[in-house]
Short mmCIF file of C-alpha atoms and ligand atoms in Angstrom, two decimals:
data_model
loop_
_atom_site.label_atom_id
_atom_site.label_comp_id
_atom_site.label_asym_id
_atom_site.label_seq_id
_atom_site.Cartn_x
_atom_site.Cartn_y
_atom_site.Cartn_z
CA UNK A 1 0.00 -0.01 0.00
CA UNK A 2 1.34 3.45 -0.96
CA UNK A 3 1.92 6.24 1.52
CA UNK A 4 -0.88 8.15 -0.18
CA UNK A 5 -3.24 5.19 0.37
CA UNK A 6 -2.31 5.10 4.05
CA UNK A 7 -3.03 8.81 4.50
CA UNK A 8 -6.32 8.45 2.70
CA UNK A 9 -7.22 5.50 4.89
CA UNK A 10 -6.63 7.72 7.88
CA UNK A 11 -9.01 10.26 6.31
CA UNK A 12 -11.60 7.49 5.87
CA UNK A 13 -11.21 6.49 9.52
CA UNK A 14 -11.72 10.13 10.58
CA UNK A 15 -14.93 10.22 8.52
CA UNK A 16 -16.37 7.66 10.95
CA UNK A 17 -16.37 10.42 13.61
CA UNK A 18 -19.19 11.98 11.55
CA UNK A 19 -21.37 8.87 11.59
CA UNK A 20 -23.75 10.13 14.25
CA UNK A 21 -23.68 13.89 13.62
CA UNK A 22 -23.46 14.87 9.97
CA UNK A 23 -26.76 13.63 8.57
CA UNK A 24 -28.08 14.56 5.99
CA UNK A 25 -24.57 15.59 4.90
CA UNK A 26 -22.09 12.89 3.96
CA UNK A 27 -19.46 11.55 6.34
CA UNK A 28 -16.12 12.90 5.15
CA UNK A 29 -12.65 12.83 6.67
CA UNK A 30 -9.59 15.02 5.88
CA UNK A 31 -5.91 14.74 6.53
CA UNK A 32 -3.31 17.46 5.78
CA UNK A 33 0.27 16.20 5.53
CA UNK A 34 3.61 17.75 4.72
CA UNK A 35 6.37 15.39 3.54
CA UNK A 36 4.17 12.50 4.61
CA UNK A 37 3.75 13.74 8.21
CA UNK A 38 0.23 14.66 9.31
CA UNK A 39 -0.15 18.32 10.39
CA UNK A 40 -3.95 18.51 10.73
CA UNK A 41 -7.03 16.28 10.72
CA UNK A 42 -10.71 16.93 10.44
CA UNK A 43 -14.11 15.46 9.81
CA UNK A 44 -17.60 16.74 8.91
CA UNK A 45 -19.40 18.41 11.80
CA UNK A 46 -23.13 18.87 12.18
CA UNK A 47 -25.09 20.26 9.21
CA UNK A 48 -24.42 24.00 8.98
CA UNK A 49 -21.09 23.68 10.73
CA UNK A 50 -17.58 22.98 9.34
CA UNK A 51 -17.05 20.42 6.62
CA UNK A 52 -14.04 18.06 7.05
CA UNK A 53 -11.56 20.25 5.08
CA UNK A 54 -12.50 23.35 7.05
CA UNK A 55 -12.36 21.41 10.33
CA UNK A 56 -8.81 20.43 9.48
CA UNK A 57 -7.67 23.76 8.04
CA UNK A 58 -8.96 25.62 11.18
CA UNK A 59 -6.23 23.82 13.13
CA UNK A 60 -3.42 25.29 11.00
CA UNK A 61 -4.81 28.79 10.52
CA UNK A 62 -6.01 27.98 7.00
CA UNK A 63 -2.50 27.81 5.58
CA UNK A 64 -0.82 24.72 4.25
CA UNK A 65 1.72 25.86 1.66
CA UNK A 66 3.50 22.85 -0.03
CA UNK A 67 1.33 20.40 1.91
CA UNK A 68 -0.95 17.63 0.58
CA UNK A 69 -4.62 17.39 1.42
CA UNK A 70 -6.32 13.97 1.55
CA UNK A 71 -10.08 14.17 1.53
CA UNK A 72 -12.53 11.26 1.29
CA UNK A 73 -15.03 13.20 -0.89
CA UNK A 74 -14.52 15.92 -3.48
CA UNK A 75 -14.55 19.31 -1.72
CA UNK A 76 -17.73 21.30 -2.25
CA UNK A 77 -17.76 24.16 -4.69
CA UNK A 78 -21.18 25.70 -3.91
CA UNK A 79 -22.64 27.81 -1.18
CA UNK A 80 -24.96 25.62 0.88
CA UNK A 81 -25.39 26.04 4.60
CA UNK A 82 -21.64 26.74 4.61
CA UNK A 83 -19.27 28.41 2.11
CA UNK A 84 -17.42 26.47 -0.64
CA UNK A 85 -14.56 24.35 0.75
CA UNK A 86 -12.61 24.68 -2.50
CA UNK A 87 -12.18 28.42 -1.98
CA UNK A 88 -10.68 27.82 1.52
CA UNK A 89 -8.41 25.16 0.06
CA UNK A 90 -7.20 27.38 -2.81
CA UNK A 91 -6.36 30.18 -0.34
CA UNK A 92 -4.45 27.70 1.88
CA UNK A 93 -2.14 26.93 -1.09
CA UNK A 94 -1.50 23.17 -0.80
CA UNK A 95 0.49 21.66 -3.68
CA UNK A 96 -1.72 18.59 -4.13
CA UNK A 97 -5.22 17.45 -3.21
CA UNK A 98 -5.94 13.68 -3.11
CA UNK A 99 -9.61 12.83 -3.47
CA UNK A 100 -11.18 9.43 -2.81
CA UNK A 101 -14.27 10.04 -4.95
CA UNK A 102 -16.15 12.73 -6.73
CA UNK A 103 -19.18 14.23 -4.89
CA UNK A 104 -22.28 12.71 -6.47
CA UNK A 105 -24.18 15.92 -5.57
CA UNK A 106 -25.04 17.24 -9.07
CA UNK A 107 -24.16 20.82 -8.06
CA UNK A 108 -20.62 19.76 -7.16
CA UNK A 109 -19.78 16.64 -9.24
CA UNK A 110 -16.39 17.52 -10.79
CA UNK A 111 -16.78 21.27 -10.35
CA UNK A 112 -14.74 21.29 -7.15
CA UNK A 113 -11.93 19.43 -8.87
CA UNK A 114 -12.03 21.70 -11.84
CA UNK A 115 -11.78 24.78 -9.61
CA UNK A 116 -8.72 23.38 -7.82
CA UNK A 117 -7.03 22.51 -11.10
CA UNK A 118 -7.77 25.92 -12.59
CA UNK A 119 -6.08 27.44 -9.46
CA UNK A 120 -2.88 25.43 -10.28
CA UNK A 121 -3.35 22.76 -7.61
CA UNK A 122 -2.61 19.20 -8.66
CA UNK A 123 -5.58 16.86 -8.05
CA UNK A 124 -5.28 13.09 -7.77
CA UNK A 125 -8.58 11.25 -7.95
CA UNK A 126 -9.89 7.77 -7.04
CA UNK A 127 -7.61 7.05 -4.04
CA UNK A 128 -9.55 4.41 -2.02
CA UNK A 129 -12.78 5.19 -3.91
CA UNK A 130 -14.60 1.98 -3.02
CA UNK A 131 -13.92 2.41 0.68
CA UNK A 132 -15.11 6.03 0.53
CA UNK A 133 -18.40 4.97 -1.16
CA UNK A 134 -19.08 2.49 1.68
CA UNK A 135 -19.19 5.34 4.18
CA UNK A 136 -22.13 7.01 2.50
CA UNK A 137 -24.40 4.52 0.73
CA UNK A 138 -27.62 6.47 1.39
CA UNK A 139 -26.22 9.89 0.52
CA UNK A 140 -24.77 8.57 -2.73
CA UNK A 141 -27.99 6.87 -3.73
CA UNK A 142 -30.02 9.99 -2.86
CA UNK A 143 -27.73 12.27 -4.89
CA UNK A 144 -28.07 9.95 -7.80
CA UNK A 145 -31.82 10.41 -7.66
CA UNK A 146 -32.63 7.13 -5.88
CA UNK A 147 -34.44 6.18 -2.71
CA UNK A 148 -32.75 5.94 0.68
CA UNK A 149 -30.60 2.98 1.66
CA UNK A 150 -32.66 0.55 3.77
CA UNK A 151 -31.21 -1.67 6.48
CA UNK A 152 -33.27 -4.21 8.40
CA UNK A 153 -32.14 -5.53 11.78
CA UNK A 154 -33.24 -8.85 13.14
CA UNK A 155 -32.34 -10.47 16.46
CA UNK A 156 -32.90 -14.23 16.26
CA UNK A 157 -32.11 -17.53 17.84
CA UNK A 158 -29.81 -20.05 16.18
CA UNK A 159 -32.88 -21.57 14.55
CA UNK A 160 -33.95 -18.21 13.11
CA UNK A 161 -36.71 -17.38 15.55
CA UNK A 162 -37.45 -13.76 16.40
CA UNK A 163 -40.24 -14.09 19.02
CA UNK A 164 -42.17 -16.73 20.85
CA UNK A 165 -45.53 -17.75 19.44
CA UNK A 166 -47.24 -15.33 21.92
CA UNK A 167 -44.99 -12.41 20.78
CA UNK A 168 -42.19 -12.23 23.38
CA UNK A 169 -38.75 -11.21 22.02
CA UNK A 170 -37.11 -9.11 24.75
CA UNK A 171 -34.37 -10.07 24.90
CA UNK A 172 -33.13 -12.72 22.56
CA UNK A 173 -29.63 -11.18 22.18
CA UNK A 174 -27.26 -9.96 24.88
CA UNK A 175 -26.18 -6.58 26.08
CA UNK A 176 -23.36 -6.13 23.59
CA UNK A 177 -25.51 -6.86 20.60
CA UNK A 178 -28.17 -4.46 21.84
CA UNK A 179 -25.54 -1.76 22.35
CA UNK A 180 -24.34 -2.38 18.79
CA UNK A 181 -27.92 -1.77 17.55
CA UNK A 182 -27.86 1.66 19.13
CA UNK A 183 -24.91 2.61 16.90
CA UNK A 184 -26.87 1.62 13.79
CA UNK A 185 -29.84 3.60 15.03
CA UNK A 186 -27.65 6.64 15.63
CA UNK A 187 -26.23 6.64 12.12
CA UNK A 188 -29.68 6.34 10.53
CA UNK A 189 -31.85 9.20 9.38
CA UNK A 190 -35.05 7.40 10.37
CA UNK A 191 -36.22 4.34 12.32
CA UNK A 192 -39.11 2.33 10.98
CA UNK A 193 -41.33 -0.08 12.88
CA UNK A 194 -44.68 -1.78 12.50
CA UNK A 195 -47.76 -1.44 14.72
CA UNK A 196 -47.31 -5.09 15.71
CA UNK A 197 -43.95 -4.34 17.32
CA UNK A 198 -45.17 -1.08 18.82
CA UNK A 199 -48.09 -2.79 20.53
CA UNK A 200 -46.05 -5.86 21.64
CA UNK A 201 -42.82 -4.25 22.78
CA UNK A 202 -43.57 -0.55 23.25
CA UNK A 203 -40.09 0.41 22.08
CA UNK A 204 -38.60 3.91 22.37
CA UNK A 205 -36.59 3.41 19.17
CA UNK A 206 -34.12 6.12 20.08
CA UNK A 207 -30.34 5.92 19.93
CA UNK A 208 -28.84 5.43 23.39
CA UNK A 209 -25.05 5.59 23.33
CA UNK A 210 -22.20 7.42 25.02
CA UNK A 211 -21.44 9.76 22.12
CA UNK A 212 -22.72 12.99 20.67
CA UNK A 213 -25.45 11.68 18.39
CA UNK A 214 -28.44 13.12 16.46
CA UNK A 215 -31.66 11.25 17.14
CA UNK A 216 -33.20 9.60 14.12
CA UNK A 217 -36.81 10.39 13.17
CA UNK A 218 -39.25 7.55 13.79
CA UNK A 219 -41.98 6.18 11.59
CA UNK A 220 -44.70 3.70 12.64
CA UNK A 221 -46.45 1.70 9.87
CA UNK A 222 -49.99 1.58 11.18
CA UNK A 223 -52.83 1.21 8.58
CA UNK A 224 -55.68 1.56 11.06
CA UNK A 225 -54.15 4.19 13.30
CA UNK A 226 -54.06 2.01 16.37
CA UNK A 227 -50.96 3.73 17.82
CA UNK A 228 -51.68 4.64 21.42
CA UNK A 229 -50.88 8.20 22.45
CA UNK A 230 -49.20 6.82 25.56
CA UNK A 231 -46.59 4.78 23.55
CA UNK A 232 -43.04 5.30 24.71
CA UNK A 233 -41.99 6.19 21.16
CA UNK A 234 -43.40 9.68 21.94
CA UNK A 235 -41.34 10.04 25.12
CA UNK A 236 -38.56 12.14 23.70
CA UNK A 237 -38.48 15.25 21.44
CA UNK A 238 -37.66 13.52 18.18
CA UNK A 239 -40.03 13.60 15.21
CA UNK A 240 -42.55 10.72 15.15
CA UNK A 241 -44.65 10.10 12.07
CA UNK A 242 -47.48 7.58 11.74
CA UNK A 243 -47.87 6.22 8.22
CA UNK A 244 -51.46 5.11 7.72
CA UNK A 245 -54.19 4.58 5.18
CA UNK A 246 -56.64 7.07 6.55
CA UNK A 247 -56.46 10.89 6.78
CA UNK A 248 -58.88 11.14 9.60
CA UNK A 249 -56.40 10.92 12.49
CA UNK A 250 -59.10 9.71 14.86
CA UNK A 251 -60.59 13.23 14.77
CA UNK A 252 -57.24 14.71 15.76
CA UNK A 253 -57.00 12.75 19.00
CA UNK A 254 -53.52 11.40 18.15
CA UNK A 255 -51.08 14.23 18.52
CA UNK A 256 -48.55 12.99 16.03
CA UNK A 257 -47.72 13.73 12.44
CA UNK A 258 -49.86 11.46 10.35
CA UNK A 259 -49.20 10.76 6.68
CA UNK A 260 -51.54 8.97 4.31
CA UNK A 261 -49.79 6.17 2.36
CA UNK A 262 -52.95 4.31 1.48
CA UNK A 263 -54.59 3.03 -1.59
CA UNK A 264 -55.57 -0.33 -0.15
CA UNK A 265 -56.15 -2.01 3.16
CA UNK A 266 -52.53 -1.65 4.24
CA UNK A 267 -49.82 1.02 4.05
CA UNK A 268 -48.42 1.13 0.53
CA UNK A 269 -44.69 0.60 1.19
CA UNK A 270 -43.58 2.08 -2.17
CA UNK A 271 -45.45 5.28 -1.34
CA UNK A 272 -43.88 5.28 2.09
CA UNK A 273 -40.37 4.97 0.65
CA UNK A 274 -41.18 7.74 -1.86
CA UNK A 275 -42.09 9.87 1.12
CA UNK A 276 -38.72 8.96 2.72
CA UNK A 277 -36.97 10.11 -0.39
CA UNK A 278 -38.80 13.47 -0.28
CA UNK A 279 -37.66 13.91 3.36
CA UNK A 280 -33.99 13.70 2.18
CA UNK A 281 -33.41 10.67 4.40
CA UNK A 282 -30.13 8.92 3.59
CA UNK A 283 -30.41 5.71 5.66
CA UNK A 284 -33.55 3.96 6.98
CA UNK A 285 -33.30 1.42 9.81
CA UNK A 286 -36.14 -1.11 10.00
CA UNK A 287 -36.74 -2.71 13.38
CA UNK A 288 -40.03 -4.54 12.97
CA UNK A 289 -41.55 -7.94 13.34
CA UNK A 290 -41.58 -10.68 10.71
CA UNK A 291 -44.75 -9.31 8.98
CA UNK A 292 -43.35 -5.88 8.04
CA UNK A 293 -39.72 -7.05 7.60
CA UNK A 294 -41.04 -9.80 5.30
CA UNK A 295 -43.11 -7.24 3.32
CA UNK A 296 -40.02 -5.03 2.79
CA UNK A 297 -38.08 -8.12 1.64
CA UNK A 298 -40.80 -9.20 -0.79
CA UNK A 299 -40.82 -5.80 -2.38
CA UNK A 300 -37.02 -5.80 -2.83
CA UNK A 301 -36.70 -2.76 -0.54
CA UNK A 302 -33.98 -4.14 1.74
CA UNK A 303 -30.42 -3.18 0.82
CA UNK A 304 -28.71 -4.72 3.88
CA UNK A 305 -29.72 -7.18 6.53
CA UNK A 306 -28.14 -7.01 9.95
CA UNK A 307 -28.86 -10.24 11.77
CA UNK A 308 -27.78 -10.95 15.33
CA UNK A 309 -27.81 -14.64 16.13
CA UNK A 310 -27.99 -15.65 19.79
CA UNK A 311 -26.81 -19.17 20.83
CA UNK A 312 -30.31 -20.33 21.74
CA UNK A 313 -32.90 -22.55 20.18
CA UNK A 314 -36.64 -21.71 20.34
CA UNK A 315 -38.03 -24.57 18.30
CA UNK A 316 -40.49 -24.58 15.42
CA UNK A 317 -43.33 -22.87 17.16
CA UNK A 318 -41.41 -19.54 17.42
CA UNK A 319 -41.93 -16.75 14.86
CA UNK A 320 -39.50 -16.59 11.99
CA UNK A 321 -37.66 -13.66 10.47
CA UNK A 322 -39.70 -13.01 7.30
CA UNK A 323 -43.44 -13.48 6.98
CA UNK A 324 -43.37 -14.25 3.30
CA UNK A 325 -45.31 -16.88 1.43
CA UNK A 326 -45.29 -18.54 -1.91
CA UNK A 327 -41.80 -19.89 -2.19
CA UNK A 328 -42.17 -23.48 -3.32
CA UNK A 329 -38.82 -24.20 -5.03
CA UNK A 330 -35.21 -23.35 -4.38
CA UNK A 331 -34.88 -21.20 -7.48
CA UNK A 332 -37.41 -18.75 -5.96
CA UNK A 333 -35.40 -18.13 -2.76
CA UNK A 334 -34.11 -14.65 -2.02
CA UNK A 335 -30.31 -14.71 -2.21
CA UNK A 336 -27.83 -12.73 -0.17
CA UNK A 337 -24.12 -12.70 0.34
CA UNK A 338 -22.29 -12.04 3.62
CA UNK A 339 -20.44 -8.79 3.69
CA UNK A 340 -19.37 -9.04 7.33
CA UNK A 341 -19.44 -11.73 10.00
CA UNK A 342 -18.28 -11.11 13.56
CA UNK A 343 -18.82 -11.97 17.15
CA UNK A 344 -20.54 -9.32 19.31
CA UNK A 345 -20.35 -10.36 22.92
CA UNK A 346 -22.04 -13.71 23.27
CA UNK A 347 -23.80 -13.38 19.90
CA UNK A 348 -22.77 -13.33 16.24
CA UNK A 349 -23.59 -10.47 13.84
CA UNK A 350 -24.12 -11.23 10.13
CA UNK A 351 -24.33 -8.45 7.56
CA UNK A 352 -25.79 -9.55 4.24
CA UNK A 353 -26.54 -7.79 1.04
CA UNK A 354 -28.97 -9.05 -1.62
CA UNK A 355 -27.40 -10.45 -4.75
CA UNK A 356 -30.60 -11.20 -6.58
CA UNK A 357 -33.91 -9.81 -5.42
CA UNK A 358 -35.59 -10.60 -8.71
CA UNK A 359 -37.41 -7.34 -8.36
CA UNK A 360 -36.73 -4.02 -10.11
CA UNK A 361 -35.81 -1.39 -7.59
N1 LIG B 401 -36.35 -10.22 17.17
C1 LIG B 401 -36.46 -9.07 16.60
O1 LIG B 401 -35.48 -8.53 15.97
C2 LIG B 401 -37.72 -8.33 16.64
C3 LIG B 401 -37.80 -7.00 16.25
C4 LIG B 401 -39.02 -6.35 16.29
C5 LIG B 401 -40.19 -7.06 16.70
N2 LIG B 401 -40.07 -8.32 17.13
C6 LIG B 401 -41.20 -9.09 17.58
O2 LIG B 401 -42.12 -9.23 16.48
C7 LIG B 401 -43.46 -9.31 16.97
C8 LIG B 401 -44.33 -8.34 16.24
O3 LIG B 401 -44.28 -8.72 14.90
P1 LIG B 401 -45.38 -8.35 13.84
O4 LIG B 401 -44.95 -9.04 12.58
O5 LIG B 401 -46.72 -8.65 14.39
O6 LIG B 401 -45.29 -6.78 13.73
P2 LIG B 401 -44.63 -5.75 12.75
O7 LIG B 401 -43.98 -6.39 11.63
O8 LIG B 401 -43.82 -4.81 13.57
O9 LIG B 401 -45.92 -4.95 12.24
C9 LIG B 401 -46.81 -5.64 11.39
C10 LIG B 401 -48.03 -4.78 11.10
O10 LIG B 401 -47.66 -3.70 10.28
C11 LIG B 401 -48.85 -3.24 9.69
N3 LIG B 401 -48.63 -2.97 8.25
C12 LIG B 401 -49.13 -1.90 7.59
N4 LIG B 401 -48.87 -1.92 6.33
C13 LIG B 401 -48.22 -3.07 6.05
C14 LIG B 401 -47.69 -3.64 4.92
N5 LIG B 401 -47.74 -3.06 3.71
N6 LIG B 401 -47.07 -4.83 5.03
C15 LIG B 401 -46.94 -5.43 6.20
N7 LIG B 401 -47.42 -4.91 7.37
C16 LIG B 401 -48.07 -3.74 7.30
C17 LIG B 401 -49.87 -4.34 9.79
O11 LIG B 401 -50.84 -3.97 10.80
P3 LIG B 401 -52.07 -3.03 10.24
O12 LIG B 401 -52.73 -3.73 9.07
O13 LIG B 401 -52.91 -2.88 11.40
O14 LIG B 401 -51.49 -1.77 9.82
C18 LIG B 401 -49.09 -5.53 10.33
O15 LIG B 401 -49.80 -6.38 11.12
C19 LIG B 401 -43.39 -8.98 18.43
O16 LIG B 401 -43.49 -10.20 19.15
C20 LIG B 401 -42.02 -8.38 18.61
O17 LIG B 401 -41.57 -8.64 19.92
C21 LIG B 401 -38.90 -9.00 17.10
#
């Protein structure tokens, strides 16, 4: 691995500091080095605050003559909530800027690079591009005009059971796995659950971790508007939205934001995901029972499965992971590949991505 790759890898690592704070902006890391030695580091702060390059440049009084800048995403060239980072870089006078990947945002895409080159700064592109893209799957998809990136989490026994027949699932997995779930919640723009889980478990669905973290919005899929006003999901200040099939809102008696995603007996999940897209959500985290998780799977709406397996067996009467029907032969099964497998405390965490949903996204 080259010295440039190593410095970019450091920038990618720094970008992880933005996981819980930068949404809806991308997670970006920046390293400034002279003769291979790091002189400043930065990462994206909350929306409206410093981007990674500015966060790093602040530490060296915005001057880095003859230095190299390594940044995991093309510096912005437009005035958004903050000023253009390319202008600050040009005034700092580095000799080279290494960029992992172009910013997919159509108002930047290549313009930042062009501005740097026009100012006489050498730009090297595509240094660790694949690794950079992995940091921001939802942002990249959104900027390319697509829907948000959807993860579904499942906690199951060794035999794939998620709850007892009478609906008890707390807790199948151990403390460490549950703490890990809070990190995924914190990096998500929105949490999604079904009315079945809300009524059975009464979850808060917030992100509880020892770090500065934005709270995700929360959405309940509830066709008949059965959500009780006393549900713990309303206990904090975060935005809670009930997606339903009726506009009536029980004559206004439920004091929550209610959206109508109905054209049939149940919430239309495609319409719900369209609504997510309009909200500029990057990443959606589904924590629901087997009915709603199965419905998402059937529609090809799951981009990543996060499955925690506990070393327990519940037997065949327990509830499975996906309430889907109609698969009668092996060539109809939904196929995934493992992208990560690791032990979390007493449990195992599997991350899988679909390789063939058979359904147009
Ligand atoms: N182990 C785990 O990881 C885990 C995680 C969460 C929950 N759970 C367990 O799962 C159980 C609850 O599971 P569940 O399957 O009953 O609840 P769920 O999947 O959370 O919610 C299902 C409900 O969502 C509503 N819904 C609205 N539109 C829908 C659509 N298009 N497709 C599918 N559903 C739609 C339906 O009720 P309406 O028709 O009334 O709208 C449906 O009954 C509980 O025992 C809970 O403890 C386990």
